[in-house]
Every structure is written in C-alpha cells, then in structure tokens.
Amino acid sequence: MTNTANSERLFQAALEMMPGGVNSPVRAWGAVGALPRFIARGEGARVYDVDGNSYLDCVASWGPLILGHAYPQVVAAVSRAAAGGTSFGAPTPGEVELAQVLRGAVPGLEMVRLVSSGTEACMSALRLARGATGRNLVVKFDGCYHGHADSFLVAAGSGVLTQSIPGSPGVPENIAQLTLSLPYNDLERVRRAFKDHGGEIATVIVEPVAGNMGVVPPWPGFLEGLRQICTDAGALLIFDEVITGFRVARGGAQALYGIKPDLTCLGKIVGGGLPLAAYGGRRDLMSQMAPVGPVYQAGTLSGNPVAVAAGLATLKALEGPGFYEDLEEKGAWLEKELMKAAAQVPVTLNRLGSMMTLFFTAGPVTNLEEAKKSNLKRFSKFFQGMLEEGIYLPPSQFEAFFISRAHTPEDLELTAAAARRVMSRL
Ligand SMILES: *Cc1c(COP(=O)(O)O)cnc(C)c1O
C-alpha cells in the first residue's frame, strides 16, 4: 500500500479549519471513499504528493493545464510579470494583447471582458443577458455546471452532482424559480419551454460539449436547434466554453460546430493555471456593460497582469501546427485501449478530443439521467485501483479526464496497462 502519512496528517489539520478540509468540494474525495492526496508539486504530466508518491495526472487542475504542469514558457512569463508588480488596478498592455488573442481565436467574441473565475464569467453573462433583453428566465440543462452563482445551482453538475445535492440552501426559492433546467440533448423540451414562456426567457445557457456530468457531446442538430429557437424568440444563446474553449479546438466548440452564440464564457485554459476567465460576444451586447452601458460588473483583480501573462504564454503555445490533431490522436488511442481493457465490464466511453469520461454503465450516455445509471461503486473501485497504480483520475464519475500535451505515448501506455490490471479485478 502507498504511504500517505503526510497527506493524512495535513487532511486532519485541514478538517479542523476548513469545511471538509478543502477549498472546493470535489477535492475532498468524498464520492470515492478515499482521503485526498496533498500535492507538493507538478511537472509535465506528473504530480508529486507530500509523501513522495508520483502520479500521472489526468485531472489537469480540472481542465486548465492543457500543456501540463510548470510549462517552462508559462513559468517564465509568470515570473517576469510578478517581478514587475502583481497588481495595479489600472489597465496594462497584456490585457489588450490577450483580448486580441481571444477575439482572433473565438468566432463569437467581438468584445470581451476579463474576470477571475468561470463562475464570475457565467454570472456576468447572465446578468448581461437579462439586462439586454429585459427578461428574467434562464434555460439551462440538467447536469451542466456554470459555476456557483445562485441562478445556476438548479440541477447542476460537477461537485453539486457528485455530492448529490439537488440545489443549494441559501438560494432563495424565487431566484431558483427563474431557472428552468431541462434534459440535455432534448430540443423538444426546449421548444415546449419556449411555447409556454417564450416572451420571458432571457437566455439559454449551455455547455456546448457537456463536461460536468462527465463528458456528453451534443447530438447532431442540438446546438443548431438552440441557435434557431433563441433567434426566433429574441432570447440570447450563451455558450459556456469554460472547459471547451481552447480544449476541443482553438476556437472552442463554436468553431468546431460552426455555431455562433450571442455570448461566450471562457475560463480554465485561458488563464493557464492562474485565476483568469472571460466573457464576451456581440459588440451591441457588450456595449451595455459599465462603464459604457448600465449593466454593472467589476473586479479588483480582473485582468491581473500575472494571470494575463500565464494566459498569453499558454495560448501562444497552443498555436503550433498540429497541436489539436496530436491531442485527438492521443485521445483516440486511449479511448480504444480503455475500451479493450473494459471488454468484460459494462462501460460507455464518451470522448471529444482530449476530454473523456468512462461511465460504468452499458449506456448510451446522452444526458444526466443516463449518466446517473453509472455504477458508482464500481467507479470508486476503478478510481482507487488506478490511484494505487499511480494514475490520478478525477475523483468522481461525473467529471472529465483530460489529456495534455505533456502526456507522452509511454504515459498513455502506462495508463492503459494500469486500466487492464484494474479492470480485471473489478
Ligand atoms: C469550471 C466551470 C465553471 C466554473 O469555473 P470556476 O473557475 O470554477 O468558477 C463554469 N462553467 C463550466 C463549464 C466549468 O467547467
């Protein structure tokens, strides 16, 4: 058995001082019946815990680290920026440069605003959608996660789903009532919602490839249908590309599927592992944000120069030819090998490029209800077995695992070999 004495000691101390011993719920590993490992450092595709164990990391800080840990150019950019002062509360040149890079890459972004977390990006986009339409209802989808703002904690994914919390106390009933949560991939239900409430719906917000109930790609026609319904009803379409932006393609899912949302939320990769996110979209809409327009949103650390430097260095490194083709090739290989390893176990593997989830159900998994048919006990055993083999997977069935540029073919072979051994014991 792996020695985890230092992690255990730290976790005991943390439990005394922080709720669940953590600063974000899924890190507590409650769903997989294990104690979290405290990470001392990361390099490339690997993380090292405080007991000196090393793991091949497939969590990637839940998505941001598409280059792996401590990517030299990112570290250099961060050091350089920090040495020049960490925050000014005034405009800096890097913000202009990053806005240019984002706009050049993501088709729907005519204007953009930088914020500090995906939660903030989604919350702000929703406020803008309500402000611009003068309507209050929001349509979201079961199992999608858009951060922890009040309006989104209705049938939410990610940690909310992992902990089996249907919503959250503290969200007033009359706020929750403004959110309609519908099954993913079900256009008929969306049409019905618009028939009943069309004039009151401000926006439809969607993860264009769902990642927070595990990976669930959109059915052909689903995103196109949402686009059409929103356009017809005068509602705004928000793509929450906090995971998919710069992950499934440089221009995100909207570039991949050729659909232009009215507003887009970005996070994770765009901050290169530092707290940075963004929202943006049509010029006429973004022009309603303060100080030009009346919709208010602000942030002391928004566009922070150190985070901007990390984002710029990261996005620059993704520019190389064949970057996404390489990730796709690695993803396809691992998918094939994991499916072979699971030949005797009922599983469904959903994958888009370098994000994938192995659901422990015969499937198919096209929405939350089907994702929830997964055998969570079996997932926990798989997770623990893989961890013992030195492969660090997300500690929840309802999350994506990510392949980074740092994963070598040898790393993937190690992962597949571990999966073969663990699966044979399930
Ligand atoms: C992670 C995530 C968020 C929230 O981002 P935070 O930076 O954790 O606040 C929002 N939407 C999606 C799709 C996400 O995956």
PDB file of N, CA and C in Angstrom, residues 125-130 133 135-140 152 178 180 194 198 200-206 230 234-239 262-263:
ATOM      1  N   ALA A 125     -22.354  37.057 -17.606  1.00  0.00           N
ATOM      2  CA  ALA A 125     -23.022  36.875 -18.897  1.00  0.00           C
ATOM      3  C   ALA A 125     -24.533  36.783 -18.689  1.00  0.00           C
ATOM      4  N   LEU A 126     -24.936  36.125 -17.619  1.00  0.00           N
ATOM      5  CA  LEU A 126     -26.370  36.014 -17.333  1.00  0.00           C
ATOM      6  C   LEU A 126     -26.963  37.388 -16.997  1.00  0.00           C
ATOM      7  N   ARG A 127     -26.238  38.142 -16.192  1.00  0.00           N
ATOM      8  CA  ARG A 127     -26.745  39.481 -15.848  1.00  0.00           C
ATOM      9  C   ARG A 127     -26.900  40.326 -17.113  1.00  0.00           C
ATOM     10  N   LEU A 128     -25.901  40.231 -17.992  1.00  0.00           N
ATOM     11  CA  LEU A 128     -25.968  40.986 -19.244  1.00  0.00           C
ATOM     12  C   LEU A 128     -27.154  40.521 -20.092  1.00  0.00           C
ATOM     13  N   ALA A 129     -27.358  39.212 -20.162  1.00  0.00           N
ATOM     14  CA  ALA A 129     -28.468  38.680 -20.965  1.00  0.00           C
ATOM     15  C   ALA A 129     -29.803  39.198 -20.422  1.00  0.00           C
ATOM     16  N   ARG A 130     -29.925  39.228 -19.109  1.00  0.00           N
ATOM     17  CA  ARG A 130     -31.167  39.732 -18.512  1.00  0.00           C
ATOM     18  C   ARG A 130     -31.297  41.233 -18.736  1.00  0.00           C
ATOM     19  N   THR A 133     -32.132  41.939 -22.526  1.00  0.00           N
ATOM     20  CA  THR A 133     -33.441  41.509 -23.044  1.00  0.00           C
ATOM     21  C   THR A 133     -34.595  42.051 -22.211  1.00  0.00           C
ATOM     22  N   ARG A 135     -35.692  40.517 -19.769  1.00  0.00           N
ATOM     23  CA  ARG A 135     -36.420  39.313 -19.341  1.00  0.00           C
ATOM     24  C   ARG A 135     -35.653  38.642 -18.203  1.00  0.00           C
ATOM     25  N   ASN A 136     -36.339  37.765 -17.476  1.00  0.00           N
ATOM     26  CA  ASN A 136     -35.709  37.189 -16.288  1.00  0.00           C
ATOM     27  C   ASN A 136     -35.421  35.696 -16.315  1.00  0.00           C
ATOM     28  N   LEU A 137     -36.148  34.927 -17.134  1.00  0.00           N
ATOM     29  CA  LEU A 137     -35.971  33.468 -17.075  1.00  0.00           C
ATOM     30  C   LEU A 137     -34.688  33.029 -17.778  1.00  0.00           C
ATOM     31  N   VAL A 138     -34.094  31.970 -17.229  1.00  0.00           N
ATOM     32  CA  VAL A 138     -32.924  31.373 -17.880  1.00  0.00           C
ATOM     33  C   VAL A 138     -33.183  29.877 -18.055  1.00  0.00           C
ATOM     34  N   VAL A 139     -32.880  29.376 -19.239  1.00  0.00           N
ATOM     35  CA  VAL A 139     -32.961  27.937 -19.501  1.00  0.00           C
ATOM     36  C   VAL A 139     -31.550  27.377 -19.426  1.00  0.00           C
ATOM     37  N   LYS A 140     -31.376  26.341 -18.612  1.00  0.00           N
ATOM     38  CA  LYS A 140     -30.110  25.608 -18.565  1.00  0.00           C
ATOM     39  C   LYS A 140     -30.426  24.120 -18.715  1.00  0.00           C
ATOM     40  N   PHE A 152     -27.653  29.302 -11.124  1.00  0.00           N
ATOM     41  CA  PHE A 152     -27.171  28.089 -11.795  1.00  0.00           C
ATOM     42  C   PHE A 152     -27.186  26.860 -10.892  1.00  0.00           C
ATOM     43  N   LEU A 178     -36.665  31.168 -11.365  1.00  0.00           N
ATOM     44  CA  LEU A 178     -36.371  31.838 -12.630  1.00  0.00           C
ATOM     45  C   LEU A 178     -35.496  30.969 -13.535  1.00  0.00           C
ATOM     46  N   LEU A 180     -35.088  27.437 -15.510  1.00  0.00           N
ATOM     47  CA  LEU A 180     -35.712  26.211 -15.998  1.00  0.00           C
ATOM     48  C   LEU A 180     -34.591  25.275 -16.409  1.00  0.00           C
ATOM     49  N   PHE A 194     -40.241  27.190 -24.543  1.00  0.00           N
ATOM     50  CA  PHE A 194     -40.412  28.469 -25.237  1.00  0.00           C
ATOM     51  C   PHE A 194     -41.879  28.720 -25.603  1.00  0.00           C
ATOM     52  N   GLY A 198     -42.018  31.724 -23.759  1.00  0.00           N
ATOM     53  CA  GLY A 198     -41.126  32.358 -24.725  1.00  0.00           C
ATOM     54  C   GLY A 198     -40.799  33.812 -24.451  1.00  0.00           C
ATOM     55  N   GLU A 200     -40.646  35.422 -21.849  1.00  0.00           N
ATOM     56  CA  GLU A 200     -39.966  35.738 -20.576  1.00  0.00           C
ATOM     57  C   GLU A 200     -38.552  35.190 -20.513  1.00  0.00           C
ATOM     58  N   ILE A 201     -38.163  34.392 -21.520  1.00  0.00           N
ATOM     59  CA  ILE A 201     -36.839  33.751 -21.439  1.00  0.00           C
ATOM     60  C   ILE A 201     -35.753  34.688 -21.968  1.00  0.00           C
ATOM     61  N   ALA A 202     -34.831  35.049 -21.078  1.00  0.00           N
ATOM     62  CA  ALA A 202     -33.734  35.936 -21.455  1.00  0.00           C
ATOM     63  C   ALA A 202     -32.681  35.182 -22.251  1.00  0.00           C
ATOM     64  N   THR A 203     -32.423  33.943 -21.821  1.00  0.00           N
ATOM     65  CA  THR A 203     -31.256  33.267 -22.386  1.00  0.00           C
ATOM     66  C   THR A 203     -31.312  31.756 -22.199  1.00  0.00           C
ATOM     67  N   VAL A 204     -30.661  31.062 -23.106  1.00  0.00           N
ATOM     68  CA  VAL A 204     -30.381  29.638 -22.942  1.00  0.00           C
ATOM     69  C   VAL A 204     -28.873  29.537 -22.764  1.00  0.00           C
ATOM     70  N   ILE A 205     -28.459  28.952 -21.642  1.00  0.00           N
ATOM     71  CA  ILE A 205     -27.020  28.766 -21.425  1.00  0.00           C
ATOM     72  C   ILE A 205     -26.717  27.277 -21.489  1.00  0.00           C
ATOM     73  N   VAL A 206     -25.658  26.925 -22.203  1.00  0.00           N
ATOM     74  CA  VAL A 206     -25.364  25.507 -22.406  1.00  0.00           C
ATOM     75  C   VAL A 206     -23.854  25.283 -22.464  1.00  0.00           C
ATOM     76  N   CYS A 230     -33.522  30.330 -30.101  1.00  0.00           N
ATOM     77  CA  CYS A 230     -33.181  31.603 -29.445  1.00  0.00           C
ATOM     78  C   CYS A 230     -33.390  32.771 -30.415  1.00  0.00           C
ATOM     79  N   GLY A 234     -36.059  35.822 -29.759  1.00  0.00           N
ATOM     80  CA  GLY A 234     -35.405  37.016 -29.223  1.00  0.00           C
ATOM     81  C   GLY A 234     -34.702  36.766 -27.899  1.00  0.00           C
ATOM     82  N   ALA A 235     -34.322  35.509 -27.655  1.00  0.00           N
ATOM     83  CA  ALA A 235     -33.538  35.180 -26.459  1.00  0.00           C
ATOM     84  C   ALA A 235     -32.073  35.061 -26.866  1.00  0.00           C
ATOM     85  N   LEU A 236     -31.181  35.203 -25.900  1.00  0.00           N
ATOM     86  CA  LEU A 236     -29.753  35.126 -26.216  1.00  0.00           C
ATOM     87  C   LEU A 236     -29.231  33.729 -25.943  1.00  0.00           C
ATOM     88  N   LEU A 237     -28.328  33.282 -26.789  1.00  0.00           N
ATOM     89  CA  LEU A 237     -27.700  31.971 -26.598  1.00  0.00           C
ATOM     90  C   LEU A 237     -26.309  32.183 -26.005  1.00  0.00           C
ATOM     91  N   ILE A 238     -26.101  31.593 -24.832  1.00  0.00           N
ATOM     92  CA  ILE A 238     -24.777  31.668 -24.190  1.00  0.00           C
ATOM     93  C   ILE A 238     -24.115  30.298 -24.277  1.00  0.00           C
ATOM     94  N   PHE A 239     -22.941  30.249 -24.861  1.00  0.00           N
ATOM     95  CA  PHE A 239     -22.117  29.036 -24.805  1.00  0.00           C
ATOM     96  C   PHE A 239     -21.164  29.184 -23.618  1.00  0.00           C
ATOM     97  N   ASP A 262     -24.510  34.206 -28.900  1.00  0.00           N
ATOM     98  CA  ASP A 262     -24.510  35.660 -28.689  1.00  0.00           C
ATOM     99  C   ASP A 262     -23.458  36.057 -27.663  1.00  0.00           C
ATOM    100  N   LEU A 263     -23.294  35.194 -26.651  1.00  0.00           N
ATOM    101  CA  LEU A 263     -22.292  35.440 -25.621  1.00  0.00           C
ATOM    102  C   LEU A 263     -21.530  34.148 -25.352  1.00  0.00           C
TER     103      LEU A 263
END
